[in-house]
Amino acid sequence: MDYRTVLTTCTHCGCGCNFYLEVLDGKVIGTIPCKTSPTNEGKLCIKGWNVHEFIQSEKRLTQPLLRKDGELKEVSWDEALDFTAKRLREIKDTHGADSIGFLTSARVTNEENYLLQKFCRAAIGTNNVDHCARL
Amino acid sequence: MTNSIAELENADCILVIGSNTTSSHPLIAMRIFRAKQKGARLIVADPRRIQLALMADLHVRHNLGTDVALINAMMHVIIKEGWHNQAFIDERTEGFEDLKKILDAYTPEKAAEITGVAADDIIRMAEYYAKAKAGSIVYCMGITQHTTGVDNVRTLANLSMITGHIGRESTGVNPLRGQNNVQGACDMGGLPNVYPAYQAVTDPDNKKKFESAWNAALSDKVGLTVSEMMSGLSHGPLKALYILGENPMVSDPDTAHVEKALKSAELLVVQDIFLTETARLAHVVLPGATFAEKDGTFSNTERRVMRVRKAIDPVGNAKADWEIIKEISNRFGYPMEYGTPEEIMKEISSVTPSYGGITYQRLDGEGLLWPCPTTDHPGTKFLHKDKFVRGKGLFYAVEFKPPAEVVDEEFPFWFTTGRVFAHYHTGTMTRNCPTLDSEIHEGFLEVNPGDAEGLGLRHGDAVNISSRRGLMTAKTMVTDRVTKGVVFMPFHFAESSANVLTNTVLDPVCKIPELKVCAVRLEKVA
Amino acid sequence: MSDKVKDKVKELLSSGKIKGFLGLCSRDGNIAPHLFVTEDELDNLVVGDKSAPGDSRYPLNRQLINLVRAYPDDTFGILVRGCDERGLAALASWNQINPNKIEMVGIACPQELAIACECLKPYPESFVDGEKCEGVTAETVARIDSLKVKERFDLWLNEFSKCIKCYGCRNICPMCFCNECSLENDELIRKGEIPPEIPTFHLTRAVHMAGRCIDCGLCSEACPADIPLRTLYKKVADIIYKQYNFRAGYDAGQKSPLNFLGGLPE
Ligand code: SF4
Ligand code: SF4
Ligand code: SF4
């Protein structure tokens, strides 16, 4: 038996509520608002209360997909990552760094946003990085 | 936000404009409820009768896209009545005379014609806000998603500065950021013109600093914005697009245009947790991890940096997004050697002055509000305390401009978009939460009872909605939440996507599309 | 006051009597609900007083239900205050838990907390720490009762108009265990709108809590609109008491007069 409560921050809006995800034997079974949080003081909205429901949804992507003969097919990580890196390199070499663009995300962590813009600027060599969050 | 969320409770006047707070930022609405309970005056300026309007001291329903006229008229009244804060204006600001000049013309009577708000109500708004001890302005996408988005924001800043309601506890101009970590995405340099912490890419010193930190040659040319990338794909110069966790097929205006752009990419990489409408078009789809499957931090709308903690391993063969980026970078030939997100944060704090004092250890407990430059700095509850970032606060004399598209005979209804309480953004996550999906599982169009009658529409009827860009069908919801001549639709639902209709015209400065106003025609489906 | 609790839990864990102890611990700079399975974790055990007594209580009973459903053969320990003990008694009477498989470690609440909660019995039958203090009757109910009908009506109307339909009052409630919740019945309460229909949503819940609510106050504390839900349910509980001489959870073994649906299968 493995039962844990893990303190984290909500991903469903910019309020940044804190709650405990209730995890039983590897399954996230519930959300419990954090009483000592400065933002939500033990309360949540409907989106926060149900945030655990999408995490292990059956519709999650669980394997990389690569388009082959017009269709997305499951492939190994190695194949997907090699393909991506190789194509980025080819396009950079033929059309220049500014022919590549990146959209980073308001849904991933700060660390991940930092890393993607660093990859864009330092590895590719362009400032073509933006996010959709004006919308 | 210039001020922290909890401070709102102690404001004695709150002006909520273009924010349906109880739906989109419910836990901030909690603070507004509390302020109200303590006796604050609540002014709601929103074309729709949103929930907060039910408890407002004053609800004005100005015409779509007329925010500048409304706020300018408030300032006109404030100056005329001498309710402005001359000492603050003298000490802390510049450009007041220019502003004053243009405000002359914005009499409440003239503004009433433009906005549809009674002159008396404008005077009351001005009085409530100006006479408050601590007045706070709260706004959201209803202000920014216009061709005049920047004008709107500047006008609100003007209002706060002429009354001195800024730089103090429980005051300020407080944008509620639309998405969960948009604050963080911007702080981390997810913008074409700045490195992390808003350090301009065009500044040679910044370039030098980052070149040495990152050990790479960098470009000093400002990059493309989302909208520019989309047209760059359609018209050639942009060949490849790498999209992390976004769904522009649903979130961006004019879906047909976006689809054409994405389909013309030589390489489209999409990294996401679900096979979104956008991922379906990709050449390669990389399965990332949810917030529950990795460590990291988010920065909320009040600038509070908070921990995200891993609760379970990524599902199936999915991977944490930072690991995916790292692996691609390594294969691309730019080595990255982070073992944990904490190591990435160490690097962030070394190059990002406002995050300089942030460590995972210090984030335990309540997190930290940036700017937090050093490890002994307590963080910053509200901004602009003694001076503005640029020194003196600058007034911009902003004139009212009508929306890019206005109603006419062919397209006689104003169309606007927004959120509903049970969903978030494009619904990628919330629509996969069965409880939320069952609360609201399809898009709908809010139509005023008078208009519905004229069109022969009843509650639940299918209605065709067309604009200059597209056509779609939705269910009618007859409600007086909207006024006559205005219709509203939530944008979370891919199958009835409001953005098939919306306008791509951009704000000239910040390049936000005018998602909040366009003109449509309605027809009952036979 | 956590030392005596720690000693007791240590004894229960080391004797192998319980598989784990559901309580509270100090972790990540916050107070967390936590399942203690080893003795060395006990250093961080707390009873949930951050700035004021009992300000960081958690729905441990609900968590316990999740555990016993997955591990019906195991025995678990749990931290209980007066209200939690009432909750467990009531849950047992509704056949939601097996009391023989639960080891309660009780604490008595200080007077300050009892006053804040207006709690009639701020202590469990047996407790290892704290001191018995006076029960407190509900002044808030009396105050609202003294209002004219119109004023009372307006007060609740204003309160209900703030509801953002988070369902938190139900989600956190240890006594809400129905498989299908009337609050989500579209025919009763239209879905998709906030505030939810006034007063149907709130009165539906109030009626459903009659004879069930054990007065723990977690719903009020979870309400983002600060609606005084506990006061509303206290009033309902008073009515049931007058009619049937029954208060949920105060007398272990006594079934609710409204338990007409029969118990759910064990
Ligand atoms: S619980 Fe609700 S209000 Fe809080 S962050 Fe999540 S979505 Fe936002
Ligand atoms: S006080 Fe509220 S949470 Fe506690 S049992 Fe009663 S209704 Fe449920
Ligand atoms: S907790 Fe409060 S806001 Fe949420 S549903 Fe219950 S009464 Fe409404």
Tab-separated table of C-alpha atoms in Angstrom, chain B residues 124-453:
chain	number	residue	atom	x	y	z
B	124	ARG	CA	-20.865	57.955	-9.934
B	125	MET	CA	-18.119	55.628	-11.147
B	126	ALA	CA	-15.691	58.520	-11.071
B	127	GLU	CA	-16.759	59.590	-7.626
B	128	TYR	CA	-16.648	56.125	-6.053
B	129	TYR	CA	-13.223	55.374	-7.409
B	130	ALA	CA	-11.584	58.764	-6.954
B	131	LYS	CA	-12.855	59.313	-3.426
B	132	ALA	CA	-11.788	55.885	-2.188
B	133	LYS	CA	-8.879	55.595	0.216
B	134	ALA	CA	-7.549	52.579	-1.621
B	135	GLY	CA	-8.995	52.008	-5.063
B	136	SER	CA	-8.053	48.913	-7.002
B	137	ILE	CA	-8.615	48.116	-10.667
B	138	VAL	CA	-9.012	44.507	-11.766
B	139	TYR	CA	-9.078	43.634	-15.451
B	140	CYS	CA	-8.629	40.688	-17.748
B	141	MET	CA	-8.908	39.703	-21.408
B	142	GLY	CA	-12.003	41.862	-21.856
B	143	ILE	CA	-9.573	44.782	-21.797
B	144	THR	CA	-6.622	43.330	-23.673
B	145	GLN	CA	-8.127	41.336	-26.521
B	146	HIS	CA	-8.878	44.363	-28.642
B	147	THR	CA	-7.113	46.231	-31.395
B	148	THR	CA	-7.024	48.962	-28.777
B	149	GLY	CA	-5.776	46.596	-26.056
B	150	VAL	CA	-2.713	48.661	-25.240
B	151	ASP	CA	-4.758	51.861	-25.289
B	152	ASN	CA	-7.188	50.291	-22.857
B	153	VAL	CA	-4.429	49.280	-20.457
B	154	ARG	CA	-2.753	52.687	-20.659
B	155	THR	CA	-6.052	54.381	-19.965
B	156	LEU	CA	-6.519	52.313	-16.813
B	157	ALA	CA	-2.983	53.181	-15.758
B	158	ASN	CA	-3.824	56.869	-16.314
B	159	LEU	CA	-6.875	56.503	-14.119
B	160	SER	CA	-4.869	54.926	-11.308
B	161	MET	CA	-2.177	57.605	-11.534
B	162	ILE	CA	-4.384	60.684	-11.580
B	163	THR	CA	-5.984	59.438	-8.379
B	164	GLY	CA	-2.788	58.111	-6.819
B	165	HIS	CA	-4.298	54.655	-6.490
B	166	ILE	CA	-1.052	52.883	-7.214
B	167	GLY	CA	2.130	51.988	-5.379
B	168	ARG	CA	0.269	51.503	-2.114
B	169	GLU	CA	-1.265	48.553	-0.333
B	170	SER	CA	-4.636	47.435	-1.781
B	171	THR	CA	-4.489	49.745	-4.795
B	172	GLY	CA	-3.026	49.216	-8.239
B	173	VAL	CA	-3.820	48.114	-11.728
B	174	ASN	CA	-4.243	44.400	-11.601
B	175	PRO	CA	-4.399	42.340	-14.761
B	176	LEU	CA	-5.594	38.799	-14.114
B	177	ARG	CA	-3.485	36.703	-16.407
B	178	GLY	CA	-5.597	34.421	-18.537
B	179	GLN	CA	-3.635	31.238	-18.253
B	180	ASN	CA	-2.137	29.376	-15.395
B	181	ASN	CA	1.542	30.074	-15.956
B	182	VAL	CA	1.454	32.864	-18.511
B	183	GLN	CA	3.218	35.061	-15.989
B	184	GLY	CA	5.994	32.500	-15.805
B	185	ALA	CA	6.134	31.983	-19.576
B	186	CYS	CA	6.716	35.725	-19.985
B	187	ASP	CA	9.121	35.992	-17.040
B	188	MET	CA	11.182	33.176	-18.555
B	189	GLY	CA	11.580	34.942	-21.887
B	190	GLY	CA	8.886	33.185	-23.884
B	191	LEU	CA	8.658	36.378	-25.929
B	192	PRO	CA	10.350	37.342	-29.189
B	193	ASN	CA	11.914	40.561	-27.924
B	194	VAL	CA	13.255	39.716	-24.487
B	195	TYR	CA	15.409	37.263	-22.584
B	196	PRO	CA	14.270	36.088	-19.156
B	197	ALA	CA	13.197	38.938	-16.852
B	198	TYR	CA	12.293	41.170	-19.776
B	199	GLN	CA	15.897	41.922	-20.765
B	200	ALA	CA	15.756	43.212	-24.341
B	201	VAL	CA	17.431	41.064	-26.995
B	202	THR	CA	18.421	44.227	-28.855
B	203	ASP	CA	20.574	45.487	-25.985
B	204	PRO	CA	24.217	44.529	-26.658
B	205	ASP	CA	25.002	44.156	-22.953
B	206	ASN	CA	22.211	41.641	-22.501
B	207	LYS	CA	23.339	39.767	-25.564
B	208	LYS	CA	26.870	39.571	-24.206
B	209	LYS	CA	25.684	38.423	-20.830
B	210	PHE	CA	23.547	35.614	-22.248
B	211	GLU	CA	26.160	34.608	-24.817
B	212	SER	CA	28.600	33.957	-22.028
B	213	ALA	CA	26.017	32.297	-19.758
B	214	TRP	CA	24.807	30.035	-22.538
B	215	ASN	CA	28.060	29.650	-24.355
B	216	ALA	CA	26.556	30.370	-27.776
B	217	ALA	CA	26.296	33.122	-30.373
B	218	LEU	CA	22.936	34.864	-30.101
B	219	SER	CA	20.814	36.936	-32.443
B	220	ASP	CA	20.018	40.563	-31.635
B	221	LYS	CA	17.122	40.657	-34.049
B	222	VAL	CA	13.653	40.706	-32.496
B	223	GLY	CA	11.822	37.502	-33.414
B	224	LEU	CA	8.338	36.837	-34.700
B	225	THR	CA	5.139	36.908	-32.650
B	226	VAL	CA	2.576	34.073	-32.849
B	227	SER	CA	0.503	35.858	-35.447
B	228	GLU	CA	3.572	36.712	-37.485
B	229	MET	CA	4.667	33.088	-37.293
B	230	MET	CA	1.303	31.989	-38.640
B	231	SER	CA	1.499	34.290	-41.627
B	232	GLY	CA	5.200	33.457	-41.999
B	233	LEU	CA	4.230	29.827	-42.446
B	234	SER	CA	1.522	30.625	-44.974
B	235	HIS	CA	3.713	32.957	-46.970
B	236	GLY	CA	6.999	31.125	-46.909
B	237	PRO	CA	9.802	32.512	-44.765
B	238	LEU	CA	8.969	30.324	-41.774
B	239	LYS	CA	9.478	26.638	-42.458
B	240	ALA	CA	9.257	24.920	-39.100
B	241	LEU	CA	7.200	25.413	-35.964
B	242	TYR	CA	7.698	23.709	-32.615
B	243	ILE	CA	4.636	24.018	-30.389
B	244	LEU	CA	4.827	23.168	-26.710
B	245	GLY	CA	1.503	22.642	-24.937
B	246	GLU	CA	-0.584	25.084	-26.941
B	247	ASN	CA	-3.564	24.546	-29.186
B	248	PRO	CA	-3.717	27.452	-31.637
B	249	MET	CA	-6.293	25.584	-33.730
B	250	VAL	CA	-8.767	26.440	-30.974
B	251	SER	CA	-7.253	29.414	-29.168
B	252	ASP	CA	-6.291	31.607	-32.117
B	253	PRO	CA	-8.620	33.773	-34.148
B	254	ASP	CA	-9.701	32.754	-37.628
B	255	THR	CA	-9.236	29.006	-37.402
B	256	ALA	CA	-9.253	28.515	-41.175
B	257	HIS	CA	-6.227	30.770	-41.480
B	258	VAL	CA	-4.369	28.946	-38.693
B	259	GLU	CA	-5.071	25.571	-40.253
B	260	LYS	CA	-3.713	26.697	-43.599
B	261	ALA	CA	-0.587	28.044	-41.919
B	262	LEU	CA	0.117	24.906	-39.889
B	263	LYS	CA	-0.484	22.677	-42.882
B	264	SER	CA	2.076	24.564	-44.938
B	265	ALA	CA	4.878	23.952	-42.418
B	266	GLU	CA	7.735	21.756	-43.614
B	267	LEU	CA	8.085	20.590	-40.048
B	268	LEU	CA	5.455	20.848	-37.342
B	269	VAL	CA	6.469	19.468	-33.951
B	270	VAL	CA	3.794	19.361	-31.251
B	271	GLN	CA	4.586	18.450	-27.689
B	272	ASP	CA	1.412	17.959	-25.655
B	273	ILE	CA	-0.438	15.664	-23.301
B	274	PHE	CA	-3.432	15.021	-25.554
B	275	LEU	CA	-3.836	14.618	-29.295
B	276	THR	CA	-5.226	18.136	-29.715
B	277	GLU	CA	-6.665	19.603	-32.909
B	278	THR	CA	-3.226	21.126	-33.436
B	279	ALA	CA	-1.313	17.895	-32.726
B	280	ARG	CA	-3.354	16.104	-35.384
B	281	LEU	CA	-1.657	18.259	-37.991
B	282	ALA	CA	1.893	17.603	-36.760
B	283	HIS	CA	4.688	15.640	-38.365
B	284	VAL	CA	5.848	14.507	-34.986
B	285	VAL	CA	3.962	14.437	-31.688
B	286	LEU	CA	5.922	14.226	-28.442
B	287	PRO	CA	3.926	13.069	-25.386
B	288	GLY	CA	4.711	15.389	-22.481
B	289	ALA	CA	3.748	15.142	-18.831
B	290	THR	CA	1.097	16.901	-16.757
B	291	PHE	CA	1.905	19.089	-13.775
B	292	ALA	CA	1.328	16.072	-11.533
B	293	GLU	CA	4.131	14.113	-13.160
B	294	LYS	CA	7.053	16.463	-12.696
B	295	ASP	CA	8.771	18.907	-10.407
B	296	GLY	CA	9.032	22.588	-11.177
B	297	THR	CA	7.506	25.980	-10.446
B	298	PHE	CA	4.601	28.141	-11.662
B	299	SER	CA	4.315	31.899	-11.265
B	300	ASN	CA	0.755	32.993	-10.644
B	301	THR	CA	-0.912	36.207	-11.633
B	302	GLU	CA	0.305	38.074	-8.533
B	303	ARG	CA	3.938	37.149	-9.389
B	304	ARG	CA	4.107	34.491	-6.695
B	305	VAL	CA	6.503	31.711	-7.606
B	306	MET	CA	5.241	28.414	-6.243
B	307	ARG	CA	6.335	24.809	-6.313
B	308	VAL	CA	4.893	22.124	-8.529
B	309	ARG	CA	5.687	18.707	-7.094
B	310	LYS	CA	5.743	15.353	-8.750
B	311	ALA	CA	2.984	13.062	-7.497
B	312	ILE	CA	3.232	10.165	-9.955
B	313	ASP	CA	5.450	8.987	-12.794
B	314	PRO	CA	4.482	10.115	-16.295
B	315	VAL	CA	1.775	7.860	-17.746
B	316	GLY	CA	2.812	5.208	-20.272
B	317	ASN	CA	5.935	6.317	-22.081
B	318	ALA	CA	5.235	10.029	-21.682
B	319	LYS	CA	8.149	12.155	-20.470
B	320	ALA	CA	8.523	15.356	-18.478
B	321	ASP	CA	8.689	18.252	-20.937
B	322	TRP	CA	12.040	19.500	-19.675
B	323	GLU	CA	13.536	16.101	-20.374
B	324	ILE	CA	12.187	16.075	-23.906
B	325	ILE	CA	13.664	19.498	-24.662
B	326	LYS	CA	16.957	18.476	-23.116
B	327	GLU	CA	17.141	15.330	-25.233
B	328	ILE	CA	16.377	17.153	-28.441
B	329	SER	CA	18.963	19.789	-27.641
B	330	ASN	CA	21.572	17.121	-26.973
B	331	ARG	CA	20.805	15.407	-30.259
B	332	PHE	CA	20.796	18.729	-32.055
B	333	GLY	CA	24.333	19.328	-30.863
B	334	TYR	CA	23.809	21.857	-28.081
B	335	PRO	CA	24.489	19.892	-24.902
B	336	MET	CA	22.225	20.282	-21.884
B	337	GLU	CA	23.067	18.428	-18.730
B	338	TYR	CA	20.382	19.101	-16.176
B	339	GLY	CA	19.636	16.262	-13.792
B	340	THR	CA	16.591	17.869	-12.171
B	341	PRO	CA	14.353	20.919	-12.613
B	342	GLU	CA	15.983	22.312	-9.481
B	343	GLU	CA	19.240	22.547	-11.391
B	344	ILE	CA	17.455	24.501	-14.106
B	345	MET	CA	16.104	26.876	-11.454
B	346	LYS	CA	19.650	27.466	-10.223
B	347	GLU	CA	20.598	28.601	-13.703
B	348	ILE	CA	17.443	30.712	-13.998
B	349	SER	CA	18.209	32.586	-10.812
B	350	SER	CA	21.741	33.259	-12.022
B	351	VAL	CA	20.593	35.025	-15.223
B	352	THR	CA	17.199	36.412	-14.155
B	353	PRO	CA	17.650	39.307	-11.711
B	354	SER	CA	14.038	39.295	-10.491
B	355	TYR	CA	14.344	35.571	-9.678
B	356	GLY	CA	17.863	35.949	-8.271
B	357	GLY	CA	16.898	35.028	-4.721
B	358	ILE	CA	14.630	32.150	-5.577
B	359	THR	CA	15.609	28.635	-4.555
B	360	TYR	CA	13.413	25.577	-4.158
B	361	GLN	CA	14.116	25.557	-0.479
B	362	ARG	CA	12.867	29.122	-0.062
B	363	LEU	CA	9.694	28.324	-1.988
B	364	ASP	CA	8.459	25.960	0.735
B	365	GLY	CA	5.645	27.502	2.725
B	366	GLU	CA	4.137	30.473	0.934
B	367	GLY	CA	6.378	30.796	-2.127
B	368	LEU	CA	7.946	34.135	-3.063
B	369	LEU	CA	6.685	37.137	-5.015
B	370	TRP	CA	9.233	38.502	-7.485
B	371	PRO	CA	11.151	40.809	-7.716
B	372	CYS	CA	13.269	38.811	-5.321
B	373	PRO	CA	16.842	39.678	-6.290
B	374	THR	CA	18.854	38.048	-3.506
B	375	THR	CA	18.556	35.041	-1.243
B	376	ASP	CA	17.879	37.276	1.762
B	377	HIS	CA	15.240	39.395	-0.019
B	378	PRO	CA	11.705	38.683	1.244
B	379	GLY	CA	10.016	39.175	-2.136
B	380	THR	CA	7.802	42.066	-3.234
B	381	LYS	CA	4.145	42.329	-2.324
B	382	PHE	CA	3.320	45.377	-4.417
B	383	LEU	CA	5.167	47.207	-7.162
B	384	HIS	CA	5.927	50.890	-7.769
B	385	LYS	CA	6.165	51.712	-4.092
B	386	ASP	CA	8.386	54.768	-4.251
B	387	LYS	CA	8.915	55.035	-7.954
B	388	PHE	CA	7.878	53.454	-11.193
B	389	VAL	CA	10.268	51.207	-13.056
B	390	ARG	CA	11.007	53.981	-15.542
B	391	GLY	CA	11.263	56.586	-12.789
B	392	LYS	CA	8.272	58.840	-13.374
B	393	GLY	CA	4.943	57.349	-14.350
B	394	LEU	CA	4.108	58.477	-17.855
B	395	PHE	CA	0.604	59.510	-18.851
B	396	TYR	CA	-0.383	58.546	-22.359
B	397	ALA	CA	-2.991	60.764	-23.928
B	398	VAL	CA	-5.173	58.107	-25.514
B	399	GLU	CA	-8.096	58.879	-27.793
B	400	PHE	CA	-11.041	56.550	-28.264
B	401	LYS	CA	-10.978	54.462	-31.435
B	402	PRO	CA	-13.842	52.199	-32.433
B	403	PRO	CA	-13.251	48.453	-32.855
B	404	ALA	CA	-11.770	47.273	-36.157
B	405	GLU	CA	-15.007	45.667	-37.221
B	406	VAL	CA	-18.350	47.217	-36.451
B	407	VAL	CA	-21.862	45.981	-37.038
B	408	ASP	CA	-23.586	46.810	-40.286
B	409	GLU	CA	-26.610	45.688	-42.214
B	410	GLU	CA	-25.044	42.448	-43.339
B	411	PHE	CA	-23.569	41.510	-39.950
B	412	PRO	CA	-25.844	43.249	-37.465
B	413	PHE	CA	-24.856	41.601	-34.150
B	414	TRP	CA	-21.870	42.309	-31.917
B	415	PHE	CA	-20.112	39.023	-31.136
B	416	THR	CA	-17.920	38.544	-28.080
B	417	THR	CA	-16.188	35.581	-26.438
B	418	GLY	CA	-15.175	34.474	-22.988
B	419	ARG	CA	-14.977	31.645	-20.484
B	420	VAL	CA	-17.433	29.628	-18.489
B	421	PHE	CA	-16.841	28.613	-14.895
B	422	ALA	CA	-16.258	24.919	-15.496
B	423	HIS	CA	-13.663	25.176	-18.249
B	424	TYR	CA	-10.272	26.570	-18.927
B	425	HIS	CA	-8.875	27.877	-22.178
B	426	THR	CA	-9.144	25.441	-25.114
B	427	GLY	CA	-10.539	22.724	-22.908
B	428	THR	CA	-7.617	20.365	-23.566
B	429	MET	CA	-7.474	19.560	-19.871
B	430	THR	CA	-10.872	20.512	-18.468
B	431	ARG	CA	-12.879	18.731	-21.121
B	432	ASN	CA	-11.038	15.577	-20.160
B	433	CYS	CA	-12.257	15.915	-16.580
B	434	PRO	CA	-15.579	14.018	-16.661
B	435	THR	CA	-17.088	16.096	-13.854
B	436	LEU	CA	-16.347	19.351	-15.652
B	437	ASP	CA	-17.454	18.047	-19.008
B	438	SER	CA	-20.740	16.938	-17.549
B	439	GLU	CA	-21.276	20.353	-15.959
B	440	ILE	CA	-21.006	22.030	-19.376
B	441	HIS	CA	-20.362	19.807	-22.350
B	442	GLU	CA	-20.997	21.962	-25.376
B	443	GLY	CA	-20.643	25.454	-26.695
B	444	PHE	CA	-23.651	27.754	-26.874
B	445	LEU	CA	-24.597	31.224	-27.953
B	446	GLU	CA	-26.108	33.656	-25.476
B	447	VAL	CA	-28.846	35.715	-27.130
B	448	ASN	CA	-30.994	38.400	-25.519
B	449	PRO	CA	-34.703	37.443	-25.252
B	450	GLY	CA	-35.711	40.414	-27.422
B	451	ASP	CA	-33.341	39.430	-30.194
B	452	ALA	CA	-34.295	35.778	-29.894
B	453	GLU	CA	-37.913	36.670	-30.392
